[in-house]
């Protein structure tokens, strides 16, 4: 095997790992959602997680005492959760 082929293979593997690491890091960053008219935490949970089962996580991440404590125009954090 030529030396340049070995270097190219290592460089490709390194680039793929860096890309994967960046995607993982981006996936773990908090996202934000602007509340629309008619939204509830249940509907937002379904939009973001494809499940209504994450209302408690949304409430905790945003310091909400009541599930209906959101209003149109509010920006809420969408936490990363393990499904």
PDB file of C-alpha atoms in Angstrom:
ATOM      1  CA  UNK A   1       0.000   0.000   0.000  1.00  0.00           C
ATOM      2  CA  UNK A   2       1.290   3.416  -0.882  1.00  0.00           C
ATOM      3  CA  UNK A   3       1.881   5.954   1.830  1.00  0.00           C
ATOM      4  CA  UNK A   4      -0.519   8.466   0.242  1.00  0.00           C
ATOM      5  CA  UNK A   5      -3.309   5.870   0.190  1.00  0.00           C
ATOM      6  CA  UNK A   6      -2.866   5.246   3.912  1.00  0.00           C
ATOM      7  CA  UNK A   7      -2.972   8.964   4.685  1.00  0.00           C
ATOM      8  CA  UNK A   8      -6.059   9.435   2.537  1.00  0.00           C
ATOM      9  CA  UNK A   9      -7.831   6.580   4.312  1.00  0.00           C
ATOM     10  CA  UNK A  10      -7.005   8.005   7.736  1.00  0.00           C
ATOM     11  CA  UNK A  11      -8.081  11.479   6.645  1.00  0.00           C
ATOM     12  CA  UNK A  12     -11.420  10.148   5.375  1.00  0.00           C
ATOM     13  CA  UNK A  13     -12.047   8.253   8.626  1.00  0.00           C
ATOM     14  CA  UNK A  14     -11.130  11.342  10.638  1.00  0.00           C
ATOM     15  CA  UNK A  15     -13.480  13.519   8.587  1.00  0.00           C
ATOM     16  CA  UNK A  16     -16.347  11.034   9.002  1.00  0.00           C
ATOM     17  CA  UNK A  17     -15.805  10.915  12.785  1.00  0.00           C
ATOM     18  CA  UNK A  18     -15.708  14.716  13.004  1.00  0.00           C
ATOM     19  CA  UNK A  19     -18.945  14.964  11.001  1.00  0.00           C
ATOM     20  CA  UNK A  20     -20.628  12.381  13.237  1.00  0.00           C
ATOM     21  CA  UNK A  21     -19.402  14.161  16.382  1.00  0.00           C
ATOM     22  CA  UNK A  22     -20.737  17.489  15.087  1.00  0.00           C
ATOM     23  CA  UNK A  23     -24.145  15.965  14.298  1.00  0.00           C
ATOM     24  CA  UNK A  24     -24.310  14.383  17.748  1.00  0.00           C
ATOM     25  CA  UNK A  25     -23.362  17.660  19.422  1.00  0.00           C
ATOM     26  CA  UNK A  26     -25.956  19.573  17.391  1.00  0.00           C
ATOM     27  CA  UNK A  27     -28.623  17.023  18.282  1.00  0.00           C
ATOM     28  CA  UNK A  28     -27.866  17.525  21.972  1.00  0.00           C
ATOM     29  CA  UNK A  29     -28.163  21.322  21.872  1.00  0.00           C
ATOM     30  CA  UNK A  30     -31.431  22.677  23.168  1.00  0.00           C
ATOM     31  CA  UNK A  31     -33.888  23.774  20.517  1.00  0.00           C
ATOM     32  CA  UNK A  32     -36.488  26.471  20.860  1.00  0.00           C
ATOM     33  CA  UNK A  33     -40.073  26.667  19.647  1.00  0.00           C
ATOM     34  CA  UNK A  34     -42.293  29.727  19.328  1.00  0.00           C
ATOM     35  CA  UNK A  35     -45.775  28.998  20.654  1.00  0.00           C
ATOM     36  CA  UNK A  36     -48.481  29.395  18.010  1.00  0.00           C
ATOM     37  CA  UNK A  37     -52.157  30.179  18.497  1.00  0.00           C
ATOM     38  CA  UNK A  38     -53.956  27.069  19.744  1.00  0.00           C
ATOM     39  CA  UNK A  39     -50.795  25.281  20.902  1.00  0.00           C
ATOM     40  CA  UNK A  40     -50.808  23.292  24.114  1.00  0.00           C
ATOM     41  CA  UNK A  41     -47.876  21.541  25.731  1.00  0.00           C
ATOM     42  CA  UNK A  42     -49.417  18.264  24.577  1.00  0.00           C
ATOM     43  CA  UNK A  43     -49.566  19.424  20.966  1.00  0.00           C
ATOM     44  CA  UNK A  44     -46.011  20.789  21.139  1.00  0.00           C
ATOM     45  CA  UNK A  45     -44.839  17.517  22.679  1.00  0.00           C
ATOM     46  CA  UNK A  46     -46.429  15.642  19.782  1.00  0.00           C
ATOM     47  CA  UNK A  47     -44.906  17.989  17.173  1.00  0.00           C
ATOM     48  CA  UNK A  48     -41.417  17.707  18.641  1.00  0.00           C
ATOM     49  CA  UNK A  49     -41.273  14.140  19.945  1.00  0.00           C
ATOM     50  CA  UNK A  50     -44.096  12.416  18.049  1.00  0.00           C
ATOM     51  CA  UNK A  51     -45.604  11.645  21.462  1.00  0.00           C
ATOM     52  CA  UNK A  52     -47.747  13.530  23.966  1.00  0.00           C
ATOM     53  CA  UNK A  53     -45.786  11.887  26.780  1.00  0.00           C
ATOM     54  CA  UNK A  54     -43.194  14.649  27.247  1.00  0.00           C
ATOM     55  CA  UNK A  55     -45.334  17.409  28.771  1.00  0.00           C
ATOM     56  CA  UNK A  56     -43.603  17.065  32.165  1.00  0.00           C
ATOM     57  CA  UNK A  57     -40.185  17.460  30.518  1.00  0.00           C
ATOM     58  CA  UNK A  58     -41.347  20.584  28.678  1.00  0.00           C
ATOM     59  CA  UNK A  59     -42.772  22.026  31.899  1.00  0.00           C
ATOM     60  CA  UNK A  60     -39.572  21.327  33.850  1.00  0.00           C
ATOM     61  CA  UNK A  61     -37.244  22.677  31.146  1.00  0.00           C
ATOM     62  CA  UNK A  62     -39.212  25.917  30.986  1.00  0.00           C
ATOM     63  CA  UNK A  63     -40.000  26.391  34.672  1.00  0.00           C
ATOM     64  CA  UNK A  64     -43.738  26.138  34.093  1.00  0.00           C
ATOM     65  CA  UNK A  65     -45.989  25.532  37.079  1.00  0.00           C
ATOM     66  CA  UNK A  66     -49.090  24.767  35.043  1.00  0.00           C
ATOM     67  CA  UNK A  67     -49.427  23.010  31.690  1.00  0.00           C
ATOM     68  CA  UNK A  68     -51.538  25.873  30.317  1.00  0.00           C
ATOM     69  CA  UNK A  69     -48.984  28.502  31.336  1.00  0.00           C
ATOM     70  CA  UNK A  70     -47.946  29.194  27.715  1.00  0.00           C
ATOM     71  CA  UNK A  71     -49.129  31.919  25.385  1.00  0.00           C
ATOM     72  CA  UNK A  72     -48.889  32.683  21.690  1.00  0.00           C
ATOM     73  CA  UNK A  73     -45.485  34.184  20.929  1.00  0.00           C
ATOM     74  CA  UNK A  74     -43.740  32.606  23.928  1.00  0.00           C
ATOM     75  CA  UNK A  75     -40.470  30.918  23.071  1.00  0.00           C
ATOM     76  CA  UNK A  76     -39.981  27.668  24.940  1.00  0.00           C
ATOM     77  CA  UNK A  77     -36.989  25.381  25.153  1.00  0.00           C
ATOM     78  CA  UNK A  78     -37.389  21.905  23.687  1.00  0.00           C
ATOM     79  CA  UNK A  79     -35.063  19.703  25.743  1.00  0.00           C
ATOM     80  CA  UNK A  80     -33.266  16.672  24.400  1.00  0.00           C
ATOM     81  CA  UNK A  81     -34.841  13.557  25.885  1.00  0.00           C
ATOM     82  CA  UNK A  82     -34.056   9.880  25.709  1.00  0.00           C
ATOM     83  CA  UNK A  83     -36.875   8.054  23.989  1.00  0.00           C
TER      84      UNK A  83
END
